[in-house]
Short mmCIF file of C-alpha atoms in Angstrom, two decimals:
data_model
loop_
_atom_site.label_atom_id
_atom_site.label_comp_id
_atom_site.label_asym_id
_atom_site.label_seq_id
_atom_site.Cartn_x
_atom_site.Cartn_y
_atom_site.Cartn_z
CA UNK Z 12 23.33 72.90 -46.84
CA UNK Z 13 23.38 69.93 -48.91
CA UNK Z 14 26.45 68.55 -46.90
CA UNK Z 15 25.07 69.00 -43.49
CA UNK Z 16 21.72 67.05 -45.44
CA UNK Z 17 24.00 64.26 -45.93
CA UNK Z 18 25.34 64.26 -42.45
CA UNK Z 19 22.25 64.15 -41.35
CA UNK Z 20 21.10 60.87 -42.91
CA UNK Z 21 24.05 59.14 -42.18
CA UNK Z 22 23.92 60.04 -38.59
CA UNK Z 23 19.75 58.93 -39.17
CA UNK Z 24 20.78 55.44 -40.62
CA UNK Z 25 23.72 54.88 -37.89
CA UNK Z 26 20.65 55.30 -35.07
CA UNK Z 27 18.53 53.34 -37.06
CA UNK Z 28 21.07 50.50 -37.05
CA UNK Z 29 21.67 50.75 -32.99
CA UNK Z 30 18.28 50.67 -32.58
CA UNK Z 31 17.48 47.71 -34.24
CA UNK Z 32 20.85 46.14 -32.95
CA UNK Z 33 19.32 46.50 -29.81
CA UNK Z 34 15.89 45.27 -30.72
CA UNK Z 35 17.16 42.24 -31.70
CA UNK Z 36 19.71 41.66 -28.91
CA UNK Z 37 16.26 42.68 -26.28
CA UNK Z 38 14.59 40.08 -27.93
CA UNK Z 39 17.25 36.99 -28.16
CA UNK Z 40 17.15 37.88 -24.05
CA UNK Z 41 13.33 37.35 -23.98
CA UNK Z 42 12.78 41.04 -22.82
CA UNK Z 43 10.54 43.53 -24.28
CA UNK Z 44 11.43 46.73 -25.68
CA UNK Z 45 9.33 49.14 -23.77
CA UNK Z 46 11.12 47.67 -20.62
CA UNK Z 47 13.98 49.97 -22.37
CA UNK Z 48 12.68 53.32 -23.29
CA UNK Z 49 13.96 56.17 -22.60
CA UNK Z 50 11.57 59.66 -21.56
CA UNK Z 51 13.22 61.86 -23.90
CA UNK Z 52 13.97 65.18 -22.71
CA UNK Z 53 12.81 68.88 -25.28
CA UNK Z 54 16.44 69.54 -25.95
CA UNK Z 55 17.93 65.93 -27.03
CA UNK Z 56 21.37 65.36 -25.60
CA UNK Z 57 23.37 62.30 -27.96
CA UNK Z 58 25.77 61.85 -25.12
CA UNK Z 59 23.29 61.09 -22.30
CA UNK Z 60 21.83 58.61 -24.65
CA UNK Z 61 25.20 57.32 -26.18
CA UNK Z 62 26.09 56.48 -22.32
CA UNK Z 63 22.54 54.94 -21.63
CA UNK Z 64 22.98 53.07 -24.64
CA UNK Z 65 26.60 51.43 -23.51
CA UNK Z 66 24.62 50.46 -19.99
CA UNK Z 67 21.80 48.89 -21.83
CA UNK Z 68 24.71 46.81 -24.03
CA UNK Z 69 26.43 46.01 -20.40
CA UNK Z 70 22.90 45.07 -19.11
CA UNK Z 71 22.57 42.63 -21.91
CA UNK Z 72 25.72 41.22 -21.74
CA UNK Z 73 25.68 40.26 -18.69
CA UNK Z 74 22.55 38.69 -18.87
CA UNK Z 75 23.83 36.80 -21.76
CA UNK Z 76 22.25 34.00 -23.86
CA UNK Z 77 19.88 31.91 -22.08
CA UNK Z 78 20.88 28.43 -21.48
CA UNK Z 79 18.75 25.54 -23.54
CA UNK Z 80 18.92 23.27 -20.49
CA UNK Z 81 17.25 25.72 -18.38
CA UNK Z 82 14.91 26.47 -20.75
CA UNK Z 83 14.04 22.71 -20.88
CA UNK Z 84 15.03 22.08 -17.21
CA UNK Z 85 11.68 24.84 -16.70
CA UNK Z 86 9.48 23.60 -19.43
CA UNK Z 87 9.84 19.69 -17.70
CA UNK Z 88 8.85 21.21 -13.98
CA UNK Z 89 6.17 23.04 -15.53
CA UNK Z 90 4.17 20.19 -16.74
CA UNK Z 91 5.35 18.14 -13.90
CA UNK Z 92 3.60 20.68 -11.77
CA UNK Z 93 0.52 20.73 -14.11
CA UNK Z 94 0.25 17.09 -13.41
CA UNK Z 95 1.03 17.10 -9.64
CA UNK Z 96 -1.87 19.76 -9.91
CA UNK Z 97 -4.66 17.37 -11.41
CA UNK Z 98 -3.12 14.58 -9.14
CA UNK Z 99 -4.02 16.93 -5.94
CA UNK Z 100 -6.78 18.13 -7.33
CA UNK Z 101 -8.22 14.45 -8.31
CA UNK Z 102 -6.92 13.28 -4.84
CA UNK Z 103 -9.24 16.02 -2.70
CA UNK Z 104 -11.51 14.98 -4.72
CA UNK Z 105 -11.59 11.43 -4.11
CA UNK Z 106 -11.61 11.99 -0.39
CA UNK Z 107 -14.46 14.01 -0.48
CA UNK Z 108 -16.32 11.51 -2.31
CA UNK Z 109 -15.55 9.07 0.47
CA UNK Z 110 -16.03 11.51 3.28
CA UNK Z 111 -19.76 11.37 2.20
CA UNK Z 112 -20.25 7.42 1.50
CA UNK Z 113 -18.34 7.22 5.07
CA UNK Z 114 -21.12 9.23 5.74
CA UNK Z 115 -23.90 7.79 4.20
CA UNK Z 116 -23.01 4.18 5.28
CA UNK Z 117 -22.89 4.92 8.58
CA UNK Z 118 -26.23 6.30 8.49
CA UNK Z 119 -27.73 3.56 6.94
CA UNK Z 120 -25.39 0.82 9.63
CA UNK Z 121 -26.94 2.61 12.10
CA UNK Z 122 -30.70 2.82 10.87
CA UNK Z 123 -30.62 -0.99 10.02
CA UNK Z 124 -28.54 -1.84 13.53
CA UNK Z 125 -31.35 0.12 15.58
CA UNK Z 126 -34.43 -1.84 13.28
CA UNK Z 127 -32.80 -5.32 13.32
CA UNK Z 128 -32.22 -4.80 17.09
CA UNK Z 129 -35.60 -3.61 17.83
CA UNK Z 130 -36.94 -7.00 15.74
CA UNK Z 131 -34.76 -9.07 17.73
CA UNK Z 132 -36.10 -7.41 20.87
CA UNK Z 133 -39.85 -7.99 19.77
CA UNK Z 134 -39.17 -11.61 19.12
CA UNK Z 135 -36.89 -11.76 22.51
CA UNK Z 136 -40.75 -10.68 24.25
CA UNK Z 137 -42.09 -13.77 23.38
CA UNK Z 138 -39.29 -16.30 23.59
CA UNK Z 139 -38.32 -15.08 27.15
CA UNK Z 140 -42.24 -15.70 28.11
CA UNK Z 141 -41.93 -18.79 26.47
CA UNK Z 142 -39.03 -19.84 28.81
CA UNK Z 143 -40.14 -18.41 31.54
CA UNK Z 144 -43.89 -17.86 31.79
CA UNK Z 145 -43.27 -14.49 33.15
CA UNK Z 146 -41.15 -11.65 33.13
CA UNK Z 147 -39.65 -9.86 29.94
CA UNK Z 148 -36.15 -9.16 28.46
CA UNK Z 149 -34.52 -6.81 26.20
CA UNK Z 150 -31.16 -6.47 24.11
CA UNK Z 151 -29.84 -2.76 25.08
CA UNK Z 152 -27.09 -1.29 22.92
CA UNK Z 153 -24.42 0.31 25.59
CA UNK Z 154 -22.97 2.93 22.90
CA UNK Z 155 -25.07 2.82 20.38
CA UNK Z 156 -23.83 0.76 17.36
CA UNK Z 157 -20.31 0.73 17.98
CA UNK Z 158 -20.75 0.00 21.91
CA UNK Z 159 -21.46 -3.30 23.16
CA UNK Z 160 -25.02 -5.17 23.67
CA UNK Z 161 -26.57 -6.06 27.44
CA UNK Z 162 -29.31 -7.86 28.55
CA UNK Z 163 -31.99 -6.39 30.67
CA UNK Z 164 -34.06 -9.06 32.43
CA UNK Z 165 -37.12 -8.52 34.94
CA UNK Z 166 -38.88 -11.56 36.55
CA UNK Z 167 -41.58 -10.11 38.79
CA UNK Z 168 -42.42 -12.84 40.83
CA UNK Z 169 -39.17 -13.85 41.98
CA UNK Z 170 -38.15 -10.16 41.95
CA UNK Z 171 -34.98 -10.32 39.80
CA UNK Z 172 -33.96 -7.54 37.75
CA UNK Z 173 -30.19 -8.66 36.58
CA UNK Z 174 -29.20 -10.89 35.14
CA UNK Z 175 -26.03 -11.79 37.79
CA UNK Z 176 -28.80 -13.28 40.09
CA UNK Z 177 -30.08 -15.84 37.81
CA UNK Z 178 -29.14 -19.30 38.53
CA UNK Z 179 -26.89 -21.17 36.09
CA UNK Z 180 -29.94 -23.09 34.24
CA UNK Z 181 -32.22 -19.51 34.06
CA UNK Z 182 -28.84 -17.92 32.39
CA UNK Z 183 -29.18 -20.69 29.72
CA UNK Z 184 -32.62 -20.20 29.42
CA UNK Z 185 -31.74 -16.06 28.22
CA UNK Z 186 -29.41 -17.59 26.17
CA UNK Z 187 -31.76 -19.56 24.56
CA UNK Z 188 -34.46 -17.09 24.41
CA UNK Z 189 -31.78 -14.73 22.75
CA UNK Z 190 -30.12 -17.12 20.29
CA UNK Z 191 -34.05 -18.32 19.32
CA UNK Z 192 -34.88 -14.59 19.01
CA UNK Z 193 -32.41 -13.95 16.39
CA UNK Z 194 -33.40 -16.75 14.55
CA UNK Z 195 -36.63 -15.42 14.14
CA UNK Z 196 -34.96 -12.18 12.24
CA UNK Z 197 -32.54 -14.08 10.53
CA UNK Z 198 -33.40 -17.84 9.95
CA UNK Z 199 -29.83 -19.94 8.99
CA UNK Z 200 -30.27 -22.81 6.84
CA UNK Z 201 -28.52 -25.02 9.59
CA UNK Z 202 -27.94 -24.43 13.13
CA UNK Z 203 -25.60 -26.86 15.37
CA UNK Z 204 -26.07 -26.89 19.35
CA UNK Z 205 -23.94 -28.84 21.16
CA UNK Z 206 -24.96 -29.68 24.85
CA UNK Z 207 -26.53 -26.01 25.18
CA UNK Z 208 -29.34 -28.15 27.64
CA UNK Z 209 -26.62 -29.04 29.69
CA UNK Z 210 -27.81 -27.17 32.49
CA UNK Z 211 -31.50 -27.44 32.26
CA UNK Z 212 -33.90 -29.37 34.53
CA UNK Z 213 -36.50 -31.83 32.57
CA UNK Z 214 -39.24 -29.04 32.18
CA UNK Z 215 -36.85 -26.47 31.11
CA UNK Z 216 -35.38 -28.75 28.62
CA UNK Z 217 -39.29 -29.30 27.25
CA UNK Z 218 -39.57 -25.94 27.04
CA UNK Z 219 -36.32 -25.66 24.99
CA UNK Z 220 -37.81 -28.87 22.54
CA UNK Z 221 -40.73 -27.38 22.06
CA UNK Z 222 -39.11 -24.23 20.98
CA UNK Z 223 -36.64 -26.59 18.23
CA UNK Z 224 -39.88 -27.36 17.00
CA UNK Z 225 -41.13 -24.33 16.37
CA UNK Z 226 -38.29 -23.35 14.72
CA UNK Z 227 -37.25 -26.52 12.54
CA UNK Z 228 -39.89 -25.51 9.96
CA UNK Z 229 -37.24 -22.88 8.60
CA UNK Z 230 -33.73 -24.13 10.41
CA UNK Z 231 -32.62 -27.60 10.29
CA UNK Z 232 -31.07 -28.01 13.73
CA UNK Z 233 -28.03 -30.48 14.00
CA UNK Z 234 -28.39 -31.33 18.04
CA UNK Z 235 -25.60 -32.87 20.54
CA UNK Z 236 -27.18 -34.05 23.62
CA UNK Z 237 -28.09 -36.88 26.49
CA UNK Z 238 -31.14 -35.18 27.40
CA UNK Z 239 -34.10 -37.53 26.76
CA UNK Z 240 -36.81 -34.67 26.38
CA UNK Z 241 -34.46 -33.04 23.84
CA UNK Z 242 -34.47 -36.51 21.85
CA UNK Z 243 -37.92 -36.60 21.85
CA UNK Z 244 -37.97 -33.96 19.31
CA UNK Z 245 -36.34 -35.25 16.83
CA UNK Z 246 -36.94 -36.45 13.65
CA UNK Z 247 -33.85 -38.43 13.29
CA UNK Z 248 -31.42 -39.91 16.12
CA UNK Z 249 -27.84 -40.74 15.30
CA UNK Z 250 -25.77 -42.72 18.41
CA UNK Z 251 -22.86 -44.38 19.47
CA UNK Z 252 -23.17 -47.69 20.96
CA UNK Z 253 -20.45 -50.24 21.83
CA UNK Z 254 -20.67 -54.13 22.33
CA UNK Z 255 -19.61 -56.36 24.20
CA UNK Z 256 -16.67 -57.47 21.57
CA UNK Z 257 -15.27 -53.74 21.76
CA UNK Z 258 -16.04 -52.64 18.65
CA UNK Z 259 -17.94 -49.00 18.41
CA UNK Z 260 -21.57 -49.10 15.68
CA UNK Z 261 -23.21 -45.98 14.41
CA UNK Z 262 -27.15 -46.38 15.24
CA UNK Z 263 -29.63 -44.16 13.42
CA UNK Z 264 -33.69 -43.96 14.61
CA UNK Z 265 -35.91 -42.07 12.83
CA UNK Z 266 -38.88 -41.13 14.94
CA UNK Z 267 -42.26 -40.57 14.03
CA UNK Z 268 -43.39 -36.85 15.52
#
């Protein structure tokens, strides 16, 4: 009895070592134990498990040690993902943030387009009349703010309603209204015409004086012209005169209006 005792424990402490063996060989190839154990049968049977355990050894074996390369090779993608990620993540983002100032700026483009235009448009009223004595004019946007701008024109008496049957002198005279128009909205601190009277006859061009008048209280104007009613207007003349000896002088007048 006492000798099959002893057997006993050493065949106890010979398991004991192969299971630990293989607990630390399971471990070194980052697997877990349970992954290995076996459902145990009533009756135990020490070959069954002496073959199982020679197939878990091959297992292990042939999985091997793992590499230190790989192991670094997989930590370096992993944080190279984790900051591709945040990247991707900070990117969507971004756009979304500028999807909705996109957004919001072309509300507010088109909100002040459609309130400048309609101020232009009330000023255009009077300046046309102005020009005229009759009729009206507007600024129409053809796409809305991203189309281009017409002119509408309607002069009753002489029953025009485009502005392709104007003569060459009326066209200038829309011009006029319309550049005086936005003026109104938008005063510049200077404002240089060069020869826009061109086409005008003597009343039109009194007409277009007395509107440089109106307007010189806010916009210096900086005038190129031969037309006498247009140099009435002025404050200051500048010309070019030559003599008789060839030689070109600068002549300023300042006029008393």
């Amino acid at each position: 009895l006492e000798s099959r005792k002893n057997n006993f424990l050493l065949e106890k402490d010979r398991w004991l070592w192969r299971w630990q063996e293989l607990e630390r060989q399971i471990t070194q190839a980052n697997r877990q134990t349970h992954e290995f154990i076996l459902t145990l049968a009533t009756d135990f049977d020490h070959l069954t498990s002496e073959r199982k355990i020679l197939e878990l050894r091959q297992d292990l074996a042939m999985i091997g040690q793992p590499d230190p390369t790989i192991m670094q090779e997989v930590e370096a993608t992993e944080e190279r993902y984790q900051f591709m990620t945040k990247q991707i993540n900070d990117l969507e983002a971004a756009v979304k943030d500028l999807n909705n100032l996109i957004r919001d700026l072309d509300y507010k483009i088109h909100s002040q387009f459609v309130g400048y235009l309609n101020n232009v448009n009330e000023e255009l009223g009077k300046n046309f009349k102005a020009m005229f004595g009759e009729g009206k004019a507007k600024l129409v946007s053809e796409d809305g703010d991203e189309g281009g701008i017409f002119i509408e024109v309607n002069l009753p008496r002489k029953g025009i309603k485009s502005l392709e049957a104007l003569s060459g002198g009326e066209k200038s005279l829309v011009s006029l209204a319309v550049l005086f128009s936005l003026i109104a909205v938008t005063p510049p601190p200077f404002l240089v015409l060069d020869e826009v009277d061109a086409a005008l006859d003597e009343a039109n061009s009194r007409r277009y004086a007395q509107l440089v008048k109106t307007f010189a209280n806010k916009t210096q104007f900086f005038i190129v012209t031969h037309n006498r009613s247009v140099m009435e207007a002025a404050d200051m003349l500048y010309g070019i005169t030559m003599g008789r000896d060839g030689i070109s002088k600068l002549l300023s007048l300042k006029l008393e209006n």
